[in-house]
């Protein structure tokens, strides 16, 4: 079964994206990924985005997001495979220090921390980033936004 998920590009005024640092409990592999998660039945993308952002980072009053990408994806975590359809939203936010407000027990065991990343840093890092092409996508998105503005 494919699960609907919302993924958030939280961009601060310096065009840095917030990523979560996590460790797979089974493989012990570490990675960085955007805020987001599953959309609950009857929940809009915007409501799911606000809930996930609050739970994972403590941020309240998330501004409305703009749809920017979508993808179907299969990933493995903790020895299990998941099929998801991701809807990606861009949210402009003030810079803040994440303080998770309501992590699930699983998230509490796997999340190691947070970092604000510039797209250029994502292009050159040796760290594992999900999705792997996030730096290129952000670079392309910032060019598109400048052309619209």
Short mmCIF file of N, CA and C in Angstrom, two decimals:
data_model
loop_
_atom_site.label_atom_id
_atom_site.label_comp_id
_atom_site.label_asym_id
_atom_site.label_seq_id
_atom_site.Cartn_x
_atom_site.Cartn_y
_atom_site.Cartn_z
N UNK A 1 0.84 -1.19 0.00
CA UNK A 1 0.00 0.00 0.00
C UNK A 1 0.88 1.25 0.00
N UNK A 2 0.52 2.22 -0.82
CA UNK A 2 1.28 3.46 -0.92
C UNK A 2 0.71 4.45 0.11
N UNK A 3 1.60 5.02 0.89
CA UNK A 3 1.21 5.99 1.92
C UNK A 3 1.41 7.40 1.39
N UNK A 4 0.44 8.27 1.63
CA UNK A 4 0.57 9.68 1.27
C UNK A 4 1.39 10.38 2.35
N UNK A 5 2.41 11.12 1.90
CA UNK A 5 3.27 11.85 2.83
C UNK A 5 3.44 13.28 2.35
N UNK A 6 3.65 14.17 3.29
CA UNK A 6 3.97 15.56 2.97
C UNK A 6 5.41 15.79 3.42
N UNK A 7 6.22 16.39 2.54
CA UNK A 7 7.60 16.73 2.87
C UNK A 7 7.73 18.24 2.75
N UNK A 8 8.47 18.83 3.67
CA UNK A 8 8.53 20.28 3.76
C UNK A 8 9.91 20.83 3.47
N UNK A 9 9.93 21.81 2.62
CA UNK A 9 11.12 22.61 2.42
C UNK A 9 10.91 23.85 3.28
N UNK A 10 11.48 23.83 4.49
CA UNK A 10 11.40 24.97 5.39
C UNK A 10 12.63 25.83 5.10
N UNK A 11 12.40 26.97 4.47
CA UNK A 11 13.50 27.87 4.10
C UNK A 11 13.52 29.09 5.00
N UNK A 12 14.68 29.37 5.59
CA UNK A 12 14.81 30.55 6.44
C UNK A 12 15.17 31.77 5.57
N UNK A 13 15.27 32.96 6.15
CA UNK A 13 15.57 34.16 5.34
C UNK A 13 16.90 34.10 4.59
N UNK A 14 17.82 33.23 5.01
CA UNK A 14 19.10 33.07 4.31
C UNK A 14 19.06 31.93 3.30
N UNK A 15 17.85 31.48 2.94
CA UNK A 15 17.64 30.40 1.97
C UNK A 15 18.29 29.09 2.40
N UNK A 16 18.30 28.83 3.69
CA UNK A 16 18.77 27.54 4.20
C UNK A 16 17.57 26.67 4.48
N UNK A 17 17.72 25.38 4.18
CA UNK A 17 16.65 24.42 4.41
C UNK A 17 16.96 23.64 5.70
N UNK A 18 15.91 23.39 6.48
CA UNK A 18 16.08 22.63 7.71
C UNK A 18 16.00 21.14 7.41
N UNK A 19 17.03 20.39 7.83
CA UNK A 19 17.03 18.94 7.67
C UNK A 19 17.21 18.28 9.03
N UNK A 20 16.65 17.08 9.14
CA UNK A 20 16.73 16.26 10.34
C UNK A 20 17.86 15.25 10.15
N UNK A 21 18.69 15.10 11.16
CA UNK A 21 19.76 14.10 11.17
C UNK A 21 19.25 12.88 11.93
N UNK A 22 19.30 11.71 11.29
CA UNK A 22 18.77 10.51 11.93
C UNK A 22 19.68 9.32 11.69
N UNK A 23 19.48 8.31 12.51
CA UNK A 23 20.26 7.07 12.42
C UNK A 23 19.29 5.89 12.35
N UNK A 24 19.48 5.06 11.34
CA UNK A 24 18.65 3.86 11.18
C UNK A 24 18.99 2.90 12.32
N UNK A 25 17.99 2.48 13.12
CA UNK A 25 18.28 1.63 14.27
C UNK A 25 18.83 0.24 13.88
N UNK A 26 18.50 -0.21 12.70
CA UNK A 26 18.94 -1.55 12.29
C UNK A 26 20.31 -1.51 11.59
N UNK A 27 20.45 -0.66 10.58
CA UNK A 27 21.70 -0.61 9.81
C UNK A 27 22.73 0.34 10.43
N UNK A 28 22.27 1.23 11.30
CA UNK A 28 23.10 2.27 11.93
C UNK A 28 23.60 3.32 10.94
N UNK A 29 23.06 3.31 9.71
CA UNK A 29 23.41 4.32 8.72
C UNK A 29 22.78 5.66 9.14
N UNK A 30 23.56 6.73 8.96
CA UNK A 30 23.06 8.06 9.28
C UNK A 30 22.69 8.80 8.01
N UNK A 31 21.67 9.66 8.11
CA UNK A 31 21.24 10.45 6.96
C UNK A 31 20.60 11.74 7.43
N UNK A 32 20.37 12.62 6.46
CA UNK A 32 19.68 13.89 6.67
C UNK A 32 18.47 13.91 5.75
N UNK A 33 17.33 14.35 6.26
CA UNK A 33 16.12 14.42 5.45
C UNK A 33 15.24 15.57 5.93
N UNK A 34 14.31 16.01 5.05
CA UNK A 34 13.45 17.14 5.41
C UNK A 34 12.38 16.76 6.43
N UNK A 35 11.85 17.77 7.07
CA UNK A 35 10.71 17.62 7.97
C UNK A 35 9.53 17.08 7.16
N UNK A 36 8.70 16.29 7.79
CA UNK A 36 7.49 15.80 7.13
C UNK A 36 7.15 14.40 7.57
N UNK A 37 6.04 13.90 7.03
CA UNK A 37 5.59 12.56 7.39
C UNK A 37 4.25 12.26 6.77
N UNK A 38 3.63 11.23 7.29
CA UNK A 38 2.38 10.74 6.74
C UNK A 38 1.23 11.70 6.93
N UNK A 39 0.35 11.71 5.94
CA UNK A 39 -0.88 12.49 6.01
C UNK A 39 -1.96 11.56 6.57
N UNK A 40 -2.61 11.99 7.64
CA UNK A 40 -3.65 11.18 8.28
C UNK A 40 -4.95 11.26 7.49
N UNK A 41 -5.81 10.23 7.59
CA UNK A 41 -7.09 10.26 6.87
C UNK A 41 -7.88 11.52 7.20
N UNK A 42 -8.40 12.19 6.16
CA UNK A 42 -9.19 13.40 6.34
C UNK A 42 -8.38 14.66 6.56
N UNK A 43 -7.06 14.55 6.58
CA UNK A 43 -6.19 15.70 6.84
C UNK A 43 -5.74 16.31 5.51
N UNK A 44 -5.77 17.64 5.41
CA UNK A 44 -5.24 18.30 4.21
C UNK A 44 -3.72 18.30 4.28
N UNK A 45 -3.09 18.57 3.13
CA UNK A 45 -1.63 18.66 3.12
C UNK A 45 -1.14 19.75 4.06
N UNK A 46 -1.83 20.90 4.06
CA UNK A 46 -1.40 22.02 4.91
C UNK A 46 -1.52 21.66 6.40
N UNK A 47 -2.62 20.98 6.76
CA UNK A 47 -2.77 20.59 8.17
C UNK A 47 -1.72 19.56 8.56
N UNK A 48 -1.45 18.60 7.68
CA UNK A 48 -0.43 17.60 7.95
C UNK A 48 0.94 18.27 8.08
N UNK A 49 1.21 19.24 7.20
CA UNK A 49 2.48 19.96 7.25
C UNK A 49 2.64 20.68 8.59
N UNK A 50 1.59 21.37 9.02
CA UNK A 50 1.65 22.10 10.30
C UNK A 50 1.83 21.13 11.46
N UNK A 51 1.11 20.01 11.45
CA UNK A 51 1.22 19.03 12.53
C UNK A 51 2.62 18.43 12.57
N UNK A 52 3.12 17.98 11.42
CA UNK A 52 4.45 17.36 11.37
C UNK A 52 5.53 18.35 11.79
N UNK A 53 5.41 19.60 11.34
CA UNK A 53 6.41 20.61 11.71
C UNK A 53 6.41 20.84 13.21
N UNK A 54 5.22 20.93 13.80
CA UNK A 54 5.13 21.13 15.24
C UNK A 54 5.72 19.92 15.98
N UNK A 55 5.30 18.71 15.59
CA UNK A 55 5.77 17.51 16.27
C UNK A 55 7.29 17.37 16.19
N UNK A 56 7.84 17.58 15.00
CA UNK A 56 9.27 17.32 14.78
C UNK A 56 10.19 18.48 15.16
N UNK A 57 9.67 19.72 15.11
CA UNK A 57 10.55 20.88 15.36
C UNK A 57 10.06 21.83 16.45
N UNK A 58 8.79 21.71 16.84
CA UNK A 58 8.23 22.62 17.83
C UNK A 58 7.70 23.92 17.24
N UNK A 59 7.87 24.14 15.93
CA UNK A 59 7.40 25.38 15.30
C UNK A 59 5.88 25.40 15.25
N UNK A 60 5.30 26.50 15.74
CA UNK A 60 3.85 26.69 15.65
C UNK A 60 3.58 27.78 14.62
N UNK A 61 2.36 27.85 14.15
CA UNK A 61 1.94 28.86 13.17
C UNK A 61 2.75 28.78 11.88
N UNK A 62 2.85 27.59 11.33
CA UNK A 62 3.54 27.40 10.05
C UNK A 62 2.80 28.17 8.97
N UNK A 63 3.50 29.04 8.22
CA UNK A 63 2.82 29.73 7.12
C UNK A 63 2.41 28.74 6.04
N UNK A 64 1.41 29.10 5.26
CA UNK A 64 0.94 28.22 4.19
C UNK A 64 2.08 27.90 3.24
N UNK A 65 2.08 26.68 2.74
CA UNK A 65 3.14 26.25 1.84
C UNK A 65 2.69 26.29 0.39
N UNK A 66 3.66 26.32 -0.50
CA UNK A 66 3.43 26.30 -1.94
C UNK A 66 3.88 24.94 -2.47
N UNK A 67 3.01 24.23 -3.19
CA UNK A 67 3.43 22.95 -3.77
C UNK A 67 4.57 23.17 -4.77
N UNK A 68 5.64 22.37 -4.64
CA UNK A 68 6.79 22.53 -5.53
C UNK A 68 7.19 21.25 -6.25
N UNK A 69 7.00 20.09 -5.64
CA UNK A 69 7.37 18.83 -6.27
C UNK A 69 6.43 17.75 -5.79
N UNK A 70 6.49 16.61 -6.48
CA UNK A 70 5.84 15.39 -6.01
C UNK A 70 6.66 14.23 -6.54
N UNK A 71 6.65 13.16 -5.80
CA UNK A 71 7.36 11.97 -6.27
C UNK A 71 6.81 10.73 -5.59
N UNK A 72 6.93 9.61 -6.29
CA UNK A 72 6.64 8.31 -5.72
C UNK A 72 7.98 7.68 -5.38
N UNK A 73 8.06 7.10 -4.21
CA UNK A 73 9.36 6.69 -3.70
C UNK A 73 9.20 5.44 -2.84
N UNK A 74 10.22 4.60 -2.86
CA UNK A 74 10.30 3.44 -1.97
C UNK A 74 11.58 3.59 -1.16
N UNK A 75 11.47 3.47 0.14
CA UNK A 75 12.66 3.57 0.97
C UNK A 75 12.64 2.47 2.03
N UNK A 76 13.82 2.20 2.55
CA UNK A 76 13.96 1.21 3.61
C UNK A 76 14.47 1.89 4.87
N UNK A 77 13.85 1.53 5.98
CA UNK A 77 14.27 2.07 7.27
C UNK A 77 13.94 1.03 8.33
N UNK A 78 14.87 0.79 9.22
CA UNK A 78 14.69 -0.17 10.31
C UNK A 78 14.31 -1.55 9.79
N UNK A 79 14.88 -1.90 8.63
CA UNK A 79 14.64 -3.23 8.08
C UNK A 79 13.32 -3.41 7.37
N UNK A 80 12.55 -2.34 7.21
CA UNK A 80 11.27 -2.42 6.53
C UNK A 80 11.27 -1.54 5.29
N UNK A 81 10.50 -1.93 4.28
CA UNK A 81 10.36 -1.14 3.05
C UNK A 81 9.03 -0.40 3.09
N UNK A 82 9.05 0.85 2.62
CA UNK A 82 7.85 1.69 2.61
C UNK A 82 7.69 2.29 1.22
N UNK A 83 6.47 2.26 0.71
CA UNK A 83 6.13 2.93 -0.55
C UNK A 83 5.34 4.18 -0.19
N UNK A 84 5.82 5.34 -0.68
CA UNK A 84 5.14 6.59 -0.37
C UNK A 84 4.95 7.44 -1.62
N UNK A 85 3.87 8.20 -1.60
CA UNK A 85 3.67 9.27 -2.59
C UNK A 85 3.89 10.55 -1.81
N UNK A 86 4.93 11.31 -2.17
CA UNK A 86 5.29 12.53 -1.45
C UNK A 86 4.81 13.76 -2.19
N UNK A 87 4.17 14.65 -1.44
CA UNK A 87 3.80 15.98 -1.92
C UNK A 87 4.71 16.94 -1.17
N UNK A 88 5.50 17.71 -1.92
CA UNK A 88 6.49 18.62 -1.34
C UNK A 88 5.95 20.04 -1.33
N UNK A 89 6.04 20.68 -0.15
CA UNK A 89 5.58 22.06 0.02
C UNK A 89 6.76 22.94 0.45
N UNK A 90 6.82 24.13 -0.11
CA UNK A 90 7.82 25.12 0.27
C UNK A 90 7.19 26.10 1.25
N UNK A 91 7.84 26.27 2.40
CA UNK A 91 7.38 27.20 3.43
C UNK A 91 8.51 28.15 3.78
N UNK A 92 8.26 29.44 3.68
CA UNK A 92 9.22 30.46 4.13
C UNK A 92 8.99 30.68 5.62
N UNK A 93 10.03 30.49 6.43
CA UNK A 93 9.91 30.63 7.88
C UNK A 93 11.05 31.49 8.40
N UNK A 94 10.84 32.06 9.57
CA UNK A 94 11.92 32.74 10.27
C UNK A 94 12.89 31.68 10.78
N UNK A 95 14.15 32.03 10.88
CA UNK A 95 15.13 31.08 11.43
C UNK A 95 14.74 30.76 12.87
N UNK A 96 14.81 29.51 13.26
CA UNK A 96 14.50 29.11 14.63
C UNK A 96 15.36 27.90 15.00
N UNK A 97 15.44 27.65 16.29
CA UNK A 97 16.15 26.48 16.79
C UNK A 97 15.13 25.39 17.05
N UNK A 98 15.19 24.28 16.31
CA UNK A 98 14.20 23.22 16.49
C UNK A 98 14.24 22.63 17.90
N UNK A 99 13.06 22.42 18.43
CA UNK A 99 12.88 21.77 19.73
C UNK A 99 11.66 20.87 19.61
N UNK A 100 11.86 19.60 19.25
CA UNK A 100 10.72 18.71 19.01
C UNK A 100 9.69 18.76 20.13
N UNK A 101 8.41 18.77 19.73
CA UNK A 101 7.33 18.91 20.70
C UNK A 101 6.59 17.61 20.95
N UNK A 102 6.57 16.70 19.97
CA UNK A 102 5.76 15.50 20.14
C UNK A 102 6.28 14.39 19.23
N UNK A 103 7.49 13.93 19.48
CA UNK A 103 8.05 12.85 18.67
C UNK A 103 7.44 11.52 19.07
N UNK A 104 7.26 10.66 18.08
CA UNK A 104 6.85 9.29 18.38
C UNK A 104 8.02 8.60 19.08
N UNK A 105 7.78 7.50 19.79
CA UNK A 105 8.90 6.79 20.42
C UNK A 105 9.97 6.40 19.39
N UNK A 106 9.55 6.01 18.19
CA UNK A 106 10.48 5.64 17.13
C UNK A 106 11.33 6.85 16.72
N UNK A 107 10.68 8.01 16.51
CA UNK A 107 11.43 9.22 16.14
C UNK A 107 12.40 9.63 17.24
N UNK A 108 11.97 9.52 18.48
CA UNK A 108 12.82 9.91 19.60
C UNK A 108 14.09 9.05 19.66
N UNK A 109 14.00 7.80 19.23
CA UNK A 109 15.17 6.91 19.23
C UNK A 109 16.08 7.15 18.04
N UNK A 110 15.53 7.68 16.93
CA UNK A 110 16.33 7.75 15.70
C UNK A 110 16.84 9.15 15.37
N UNK A 111 16.16 10.20 15.82
CA UNK A 111 16.58 11.57 15.49
C UNK A 111 17.78 11.97 16.34
N UNK A 112 18.84 12.41 15.65
CA UNK A 112 20.07 12.82 16.32
C UNK A 112 20.18 14.34 16.46
N UNK A 113 19.51 15.08 15.58
CA UNK A 113 19.61 16.53 15.64
C UNK A 113 19.10 17.18 14.37
N UNK A 114 19.42 18.46 14.21
CA UNK A 114 18.92 19.27 13.10
C UNK A 114 20.04 20.15 12.58
N UNK A 115 19.89 20.59 11.34
CA UNK A 115 20.85 21.55 10.78
C UNK A 115 20.17 22.31 9.64
N UNK A 116 20.49 23.59 9.55
CA UNK A 116 20.06 24.42 8.43
C UNK A 116 21.14 24.34 7.36
N UNK A 117 20.78 23.97 6.14
CA UNK A 117 21.73 23.76 5.05
C UNK A 117 21.48 24.73 3.90
N UNK A 118 22.56 25.28 3.34
CA UNK A 118 22.49 26.00 2.07
C UNK A 118 22.49 24.95 0.96
N UNK A 119 21.83 25.25 -0.16
CA UNK A 119 21.79 24.32 -1.29
C UNK A 119 23.20 23.94 -1.72
N UNK A 120 24.10 24.92 -1.75
CA UNK A 120 25.48 24.64 -2.18
C UNK A 120 26.15 23.60 -1.28
N UNK A 121 25.88 23.67 0.02
CA UNK A 121 26.45 22.68 0.95
C UNK A 121 25.90 21.28 0.68
N UNK A 122 24.64 21.22 0.29
CA UNK A 122 24.04 19.92 -0.05
C UNK A 122 24.68 19.33 -1.30
N UNK A 123 25.10 20.20 -2.21
CA UNK A 123 25.73 19.73 -3.45
C UNK A 123 27.12 19.15 -3.21
N UNK A 124 27.80 19.60 -2.16
CA UNK A 124 29.19 19.21 -1.95
C UNK A 124 29.43 18.30 -0.75
N UNK A 125 28.43 18.06 0.07
CA UNK A 125 28.63 17.26 1.28
C UNK A 125 28.88 15.78 0.95
N UNK A 126 29.59 15.12 1.84
CA UNK A 126 29.75 13.67 1.73
C UNK A 126 28.74 12.95 2.63
N UNK A 127 27.93 13.71 3.34
CA UNK A 127 26.87 13.14 4.18
C UNK A 127 25.78 12.55 3.28
N UNK A 128 24.99 11.62 3.80
CA UNK A 128 23.88 11.05 3.04
C UNK A 128 22.66 11.95 3.20
N UNK A 129 22.15 12.44 2.08
CA UNK A 129 21.00 13.35 2.06
C UNK A 129 19.85 12.64 1.34
N UNK A 130 18.66 12.76 1.87
CA UNK A 130 17.46 12.24 1.19
C UNK A 130 16.50 13.38 0.91
N UNK A 131 16.02 13.51 -0.31
CA UNK A 131 16.45 12.74 -1.47
C UNK A 131 17.86 13.17 -1.90
N UNK A 132 18.63 12.27 -2.55
CA UNK A 132 20.01 12.58 -2.89
C UNK A 132 20.17 13.82 -3.76
N UNK A 133 19.17 14.14 -4.57
CA UNK A 133 19.26 15.30 -5.48
C UNK A 133 18.68 16.58 -4.87
N UNK A 134 18.52 16.63 -3.54
CA UNK A 134 17.90 17.79 -2.90
C UNK A 134 18.66 19.09 -3.20
N UNK A 135 19.98 19.06 -3.21
CA UNK A 135 20.76 20.28 -3.52
C UNK A 135 20.45 20.81 -4.90
N UNK A 136 20.38 19.93 -5.89
CA UNK A 136 20.05 20.35 -7.26
C UNK A 136 18.62 20.87 -7.35
N UNK A 137 17.70 20.18 -6.68
CA UNK A 137 16.30 20.62 -6.70
C UNK A 137 16.14 22.01 -6.08
N UNK A 138 16.83 22.24 -4.96
CA UNK A 138 16.75 23.56 -4.31
C UNK A 138 17.38 24.64 -5.17
N UNK A 139 18.49 24.33 -5.81
CA UNK A 139 19.15 25.29 -6.69
C UNK A 139 18.22 25.66 -7.84
N UNK A 140 17.61 24.66 -8.46
CA UNK A 140 16.67 24.90 -9.56
C UNK A 140 15.46 25.70 -9.07
N UNK A 141 14.96 25.36 -7.90
CA UNK A 141 13.80 26.06 -7.33
C UNK A 141 14.12 27.53 -7.08
N UNK A 142 15.30 27.82 -6.54
CA UNK A 142 15.64 29.22 -6.25
C UNK A 142 15.78 30.02 -7.54
N UNK A 143 16.27 29.39 -8.60
CA UNK A 143 16.35 30.07 -9.90
C UNK A 143 14.95 30.36 -10.43
N UNK A 144 14.03 29.38 -10.31
CA UNK A 144 12.66 29.58 -10.78
C UNK A 144 11.97 30.68 -9.99
N UNK A 145 12.18 30.71 -8.68
CA UNK A 145 11.55 31.74 -7.83
C UNK A 145 12.08 33.12 -8.21
N UNK A 146 13.39 33.24 -8.49
CA UNK A 146 13.95 34.54 -8.87
C UNK A 146 13.35 35.01 -10.20
N UNK A 147 13.12 34.08 -11.14
CA UNK A 147 12.56 34.46 -12.43
C UNK A 147 11.11 34.91 -12.30
N UNK A 148 10.38 34.33 -11.32
CA UNK A 148 8.98 34.71 -11.12
C UNK A 148 8.89 36.05 -10.40
N UNK A 149 9.87 36.32 -9.54
CA UNK A 149 9.83 37.51 -8.70
C UNK A 149 10.21 38.69 -9.43
#
